[in-house]
Amino acid sequence: MNLTENLHTHTFRCGHATGVDRDYVEGAIRAGLRVLGFSDHSPMLFPEGCGYYSGFRMRPERFEEYVSSLLDLRREYADDIQILIGAEMEYYPALFQNTLSFFTRYPIDYLIMGQHFIGNEYEKRGLYAGDPSDDPARLAAYVDQALEGLSTGAFTYMAHPDVYRFTGSEEVYRRENLRLLRGVKELRIPVEINFLGFRERRHYPRPMFWELVREVGNDVVFGLDAHSPETFDMEDAFREMCRWTSDFGLTPLRHIPVRDPRQGLAKD
């Protein structure tokens, strides 16, 4: 696999990925990667008594074991690959600081933003970004929330930035995503071409979005979004994505500089 780094890797703890941590590491080594970052769906500290917890992310009580497992593998495979410890996290304004404070008690290296909801998810106004919508106000709210979160400085890059499934006019889609991409570029944060979405023929990567990326001149990264160790063996599909990316005139970064998530902690 013509890839040296991948920072988008899940584990069984999120409830919808398979395989054990070691299998991901050995798959990455077999594929020739030099850096493997784990970024399972992050725990969130939802308010006590709200009666809600996401069905697609690990629970807070699993996080210590997650970090411990990866630290053990980092030591064991130190001569073969560099292992980074991170999480894929939404920016929920009401929860962000408390959740970030929870993470930073542990030796984590980075966070990537995977914004799946508008609002705070557990509230009635929390709206799923993957549901089709032609409402310009909803798309604008998504862009506002993503930019607010990215501006905290806690996130290394934005995963599947085109996951929002807007079905309205191309004019609105172009306007709002130009606003997103210009803001992201000003923050010097890369955007991810998502391998899982590509190989499963989901609604992303969306060609029009990546035309806008080329127009704005954003930094681009590949993210495997691995939910099974077999992802590292999907050479033909990865080659196809490389050709698709080249056709858009985009060259992904070979090295992804990580940001310390502690930069996002509120200053006293």
Short mmCIF file of C-alpha atoms in Angstrom, two decimals:
data_model
loop_
_atom_site.label_atom_id
_atom_site.label_comp_id
_atom_site.label_asym_id
_atom_site.label_seq_id
_atom_site.Cartn_x
_atom_site.Cartn_y
_atom_site.Cartn_z
CA MET A 1 0.00 0.00 0.00
CA ASN A 2 1.54 3.31 -1.11
CA LEU A 3 0.88 4.98 2.23
CA THR A 4 3.36 5.79 4.96
CA GLU A 5 1.03 7.16 7.66
CA ASN A 6 -2.56 6.57 8.73
CA LEU A 7 -4.09 8.35 11.71
CA HIS A 8 -7.66 7.07 11.28
CA THR A 9 -7.93 3.62 12.87
CA HIS A 10 -10.75 2.22 15.02
CA THR A 11 -10.97 -0.66 17.50
CA PHE A 12 -13.63 -3.09 18.68
CA ARG A 13 -14.40 -0.77 21.62
CA CYS A 14 -16.63 1.47 19.50
CA GLY A 15 -18.99 -1.46 18.94
CA HIS A 16 -18.90 -1.50 15.13
CA ALA A 17 -15.26 -2.35 14.35
CA THR A 18 -13.73 -5.84 14.43
CA GLY A 19 -10.37 -7.37 15.28
CA VAL A 20 -7.94 -6.87 18.13
CA ASP A 21 -5.45 -4.01 18.42
CA ARG A 22 -2.45 -6.21 17.59
CA ASP A 23 -3.99 -7.27 14.28
CA TYR A 24 -4.26 -3.64 13.18
CA VAL A 25 -0.61 -3.05 14.04
CA GLU A 26 0.56 -6.13 12.16
CA GLY A 27 -1.65 -5.26 9.20
CA ALA A 28 -0.14 -1.77 9.05
CA ILE A 29 3.40 -3.18 9.20
CA ARG A 30 2.57 -5.66 6.46
CA ALA A 31 1.27 -2.77 4.31
CA GLY A 32 4.52 -0.83 4.77
CA LEU A 33 3.24 1.97 7.01
CA ARG A 34 5.76 3.76 9.18
CA VAL A 35 3.19 5.52 11.43
CA LEU A 36 -0.10 4.10 12.68
CA GLY A 37 -2.42 6.31 14.70
CA PHE A 38 -5.36 4.83 16.57
CA SER A 39 -8.36 7.17 16.73
CA ASP A 40 -11.33 5.20 17.93
CA HIS A 41 -14.63 7.02 18.44
CA SER A 42 -14.01 8.99 21.58
CA PRO A 43 -15.91 8.65 24.83
CA MET A 44 -18.12 11.63 25.56
CA LEU A 45 -19.03 12.88 29.01
CA PHE A 46 -22.77 13.26 28.50
CA PRO A 47 -24.61 14.92 31.40
CA GLU A 48 -25.52 12.65 34.26
CA GLY A 49 -29.21 11.88 34.28
CA CYS A 50 -29.80 12.69 30.59
CA GLY A 51 -30.46 9.01 29.90
CA TYR A 52 -28.43 8.99 26.69
CA TYR A 53 -25.24 7.40 25.41
CA SER A 54 -24.13 7.00 21.80
CA GLY A 55 -24.25 3.53 20.33
CA PHE A 56 -21.22 4.10 18.10
CA ARG A 57 -18.44 5.11 20.50
CA MET A 58 -16.46 3.58 23.34
CA ARG A 59 -17.58 4.31 26.86
CA PRO A 60 -15.43 6.37 29.24
CA GLU A 61 -14.64 3.34 31.41
CA ARG A 62 -12.95 1.67 28.41
CA PHE A 63 -10.57 4.52 27.66
CA GLU A 64 -7.87 3.64 30.20
CA GLU A 65 -7.65 0.09 28.88
CA TYR A 66 -7.55 1.44 25.28
CA VAL A 67 -4.58 3.65 26.09
CA SER A 68 -2.84 0.92 28.10
CA SER A 69 -3.19 -1.62 25.28
CA LEU A 70 -1.73 0.78 22.74
CA LEU A 71 1.15 1.78 25.00
CA ASP A 72 2.04 -1.91 25.37
CA LEU A 73 1.96 -2.38 21.59
CA ARG A 74 4.01 0.79 21.07
CA ARG A 75 6.78 -0.68 23.21
CA GLU A 76 6.55 -4.13 21.64
CA TYR A 77 6.66 -2.93 18.03
CA ALA A 78 8.96 0.07 18.52
CA ASP A 79 11.50 -1.29 15.99
CA ASP A 80 8.83 -1.82 13.32
CA ILE A 81 6.38 1.08 13.42
CA GLN A 82 5.54 4.25 15.33
CA ILE A 83 2.20 3.97 17.13
CA LEU A 84 0.30 7.13 18.06
CA ILE A 85 -2.66 7.26 20.42
CA GLY A 86 -5.59 9.50 19.59
CA ALA A 87 -9.35 9.64 19.20
CA GLU A 88 -11.94 10.72 16.66
CA MET A 89 -14.06 13.30 18.42
CA GLU A 90 -17.02 15.54 17.68
CA TYR A 91 -17.07 19.12 18.81
CA TYR A 92 -20.08 19.53 21.08
CA PRO A 93 -19.95 23.00 22.65
CA ALA A 94 -21.63 21.99 25.91
CA LEU A 95 -19.34 19.00 26.44
CA PHE A 96 -16.05 19.95 24.85
CA GLN A 97 -14.01 21.27 27.76
CA ASN A 98 -15.02 18.57 30.23
CA THR A 99 -14.40 15.80 27.70
CA LEU A 100 -11.07 17.28 26.63
CA SER A 101 -10.00 17.53 30.27
CA PHE A 102 -10.85 13.84 30.64
CA PHE A 103 -8.70 12.89 27.63
CA THR A 104 -5.71 14.92 28.64
CA ARG A 105 -5.31 12.99 31.89
CA TYR A 106 -3.97 10.25 29.61
CA PRO A 107 -0.91 10.26 27.32
CA ILE A 108 -2.77 10.89 24.06
CA ASP A 109 -1.00 12.33 21.04
CA TYR A 110 -3.77 13.84 18.92
CA LEU A 111 -7.47 14.19 18.10
CA ILE A 112 -9.14 14.22 14.72
CA MET A 113 -12.51 15.88 14.23
CA GLY A 114 -15.22 13.58 12.91
CA GLN A 115 -18.29 15.79 13.16
CA HIS A 116 -21.35 13.55 12.82
CA PHE A 117 -23.94 15.78 14.51
CA ILE A 118 -25.11 19.37 14.74
CA GLY A 119 -25.81 20.59 18.25
CA ASN A 120 -24.90 18.43 21.24
CA GLU A 121 -26.20 15.03 20.00
CA TYR A 122 -28.06 14.09 23.21
CA GLU A 123 -30.37 17.09 22.88
CA LYS A 124 -33.41 17.08 20.63
CA ARG A 125 -31.76 19.62 18.37
CA GLY A 126 -28.84 17.24 17.76
CA LEU A 127 -29.14 16.41 14.04
CA TYR A 128 -27.21 13.65 12.23
CA ALA A 129 -25.01 14.96 9.42
CA GLY A 130 -25.46 11.85 7.29
CA ASP A 131 -29.22 12.26 6.93
CA PRO A 132 -30.22 13.88 3.62
CA SER A 133 -31.30 17.50 4.05
CA ASP A 134 -31.90 20.39 1.67
CA ASP A 135 -32.11 22.97 4.47
CA PRO A 136 -29.48 25.71 3.96
CA ALA A 137 -29.71 26.73 7.62
CA ARG A 138 -28.74 23.24 8.77
CA LEU A 139 -25.71 23.15 6.49
CA ALA A 140 -24.65 26.62 7.68
CA ALA A 141 -25.01 25.46 11.31
CA TYR A 142 -22.82 22.44 10.59
CA VAL A 143 -20.11 24.62 9.06
CA ASP A 144 -20.32 27.07 11.98
CA GLN A 145 -19.94 24.27 14.54
CA ALA A 146 -17.06 22.58 12.70
CA LEU A 147 -15.12 25.84 12.38
CA GLU A 148 -15.75 26.73 16.02
CA GLY A 149 -14.39 23.36 17.09
CA LEU A 150 -11.38 23.46 14.80
CA SER A 151 -10.50 26.94 15.99
CA THR A 152 -9.88 25.56 19.51
CA GLY A 153 -6.53 24.21 18.31
CA ALA A 154 -7.23 20.72 19.69
CA PHE A 155 -7.66 18.90 16.36
CA THR A 156 -4.96 17.63 14.01
CA TYR A 157 -7.23 17.34 10.96
CA MET A 158 -10.85 17.13 9.85
CA ALA A 159 -11.99 13.61 8.97
CA HIS A 160 -14.50 13.06 6.14
CA PRO A 161 -15.16 16.82 5.87
CA ASP A 162 -17.78 16.14 3.18
CA VAL A 163 -19.85 13.77 5.33
CA TYR A 164 -22.69 16.32 5.57
CA ARG A 165 -25.32 15.03 3.12
CA PHE A 166 -26.74 18.20 1.62
CA THR A 167 -29.35 17.64 -1.11
CA GLY A 168 -30.24 21.28 -1.82
CA SER A 169 -28.93 23.65 -4.45
CA GLU A 170 -25.34 23.46 -5.67
CA GLU A 171 -25.05 27.21 -5.14
CA VAL A 172 -25.71 26.83 -1.39
CA TYR A 173 -23.45 23.78 -1.17
CA ARG A 174 -20.64 25.64 -2.86
CA ARG A 175 -21.06 28.79 -0.75
CA GLU A 176 -21.08 27.03 2.60
CA ASN A 177 -18.28 24.61 1.83
CA LEU A 178 -16.08 27.38 0.46
CA ARG A 179 -16.63 29.06 3.82
CA LEU A 180 -15.62 25.85 5.59
CA LEU A 181 -12.56 25.23 3.43
CA ARG A 182 -11.30 28.81 3.60
CA GLY A 183 -11.66 28.75 7.36
CA VAL A 184 -9.86 25.41 7.61
CA LYS A 185 -7.04 26.65 5.40
CA GLU A 186 -6.61 29.76 7.53
CA LEU A 187 -6.32 27.48 10.58
CA ARG A 188 -3.74 25.35 8.71
CA ILE A 189 -5.71 22.18 9.29
CA PRO A 190 -5.75 19.44 6.60
CA VAL A 191 -8.90 17.75 5.30
CA GLU A 192 -9.19 13.99 4.84
CA ILE A 193 -10.07 11.94 1.78
CA ASN A 194 -11.84 9.04 3.46
CA PHE A 195 -11.01 5.54 2.23
CA LEU A 196 -13.98 3.85 3.91
CA GLY A 197 -16.43 6.18 2.19
CA PHE A 198 -14.63 5.73 -1.13
CA ARG A 199 -14.47 1.94 -1.20
CA GLU A 200 -18.04 1.51 0.09
CA ARG A 201 -19.35 4.05 -2.44
CA ARG A 202 -21.01 6.17 0.23
CA HIS A 203 -22.19 9.73 -0.43
CA TYR A 204 -18.64 10.87 0.33
CA PRO A 205 -16.05 11.61 -0.95
CA ARG A 206 -18.27 13.98 -2.94
CA PRO A 207 -16.61 15.13 -6.18
CA MET A 208 -17.92 18.70 -6.00
CA PHE A 209 -16.42 19.12 -2.54
CA TRP A 210 -12.97 18.08 -3.73
CA GLU A 211 -13.19 20.44 -6.68
CA LEU A 212 -13.63 23.17 -4.06
CA VAL A 213 -10.64 21.81 -2.12
CA ARG A 214 -8.52 22.17 -5.24
CA GLU A 215 -9.86 25.69 -5.79
CA VAL A 216 -9.07 26.80 -2.22
CA GLY A 217 -5.75 24.94 -2.06
CA ASN A 218 -6.25 23.05 1.20
CA ASP A 219 -3.78 20.53 2.56
CA VAL A 220 -5.13 17.02 2.03
CA VAL A 221 -4.47 13.73 3.84
CA PHE A 222 -5.55 10.14 3.30
CA GLY A 223 -7.43 8.44 6.15
CA LEU A 224 -8.14 4.73 5.93
CA ASP A 225 -10.92 4.92 8.55
CA ALA A 226 -10.02 1.30 9.28
CA HIS A 227 -12.74 -0.67 11.04
CA SER A 228 -11.05 -4.04 10.48
CA PRO A 229 -7.43 -5.17 10.11
CA GLU A 230 -8.23 -6.35 6.57
CA THR A 231 -8.40 -2.70 5.50
CA PHE A 232 -4.60 -2.70 5.21
CA ASP A 233 -4.79 -5.47 2.57
CA MET A 234 -7.17 -3.60 0.24
CA GLU A 235 -4.44 -2.61 -2.19
CA ASP A 236 -6.57 -2.47 -5.35
CA ALA A 237 -9.20 -0.20 -3.78
CA PHE A 238 -6.49 2.05 -2.38
CA ARG A 239 -4.84 2.33 -5.80
CA GLU A 240 -8.20 3.30 -7.26
CA MET A 241 -8.56 6.06 -4.66
CA CYS A 242 -5.06 7.31 -5.45
CA ARG A 243 -6.01 7.59 -9.14
CA TRP A 244 -9.26 9.38 -8.22
CA THR A 245 -7.31 11.83 -6.06
CA SER A 246 -4.76 12.45 -8.81
CA ASP A 247 -7.56 13.18 -11.29
CA PHE A 248 -8.60 16.07 -9.01
CA GLY A 249 -5.05 17.41 -9.07
CA LEU A 250 -4.62 16.76 -5.34
CA THR A 251 -1.46 15.49 -3.65
CA PRO A 252 -1.95 14.23 -0.08
CA LEU A 253 0.64 15.02 2.54
CA ARG A 254 3.16 12.24 3.12
CA HIS A 255 3.63 13.33 6.73
CA ILE A 256 0.82 14.55 9.00
CA PRO A 257 2.02 16.87 11.78
CA VAL A 258 -0.01 16.18 14.92
CA ARG A 259 -1.30 18.86 17.26
CA ASP A 260 -1.27 18.45 21.02
CA PRO A 261 -4.97 18.33 22.05
CA ARG A 262 -4.10 20.22 25.23
CA GLN A 263 -3.98 23.36 23.09
CA GLY A 264 -7.78 23.27 23.20
CA LEU A 265 -8.08 23.52 26.95
CA ALA A 266 -9.59 26.78 28.15
CA LYS A 267 -7.07 29.11 29.73
CA ASP A 268 -7.82 30.23 33.28
#
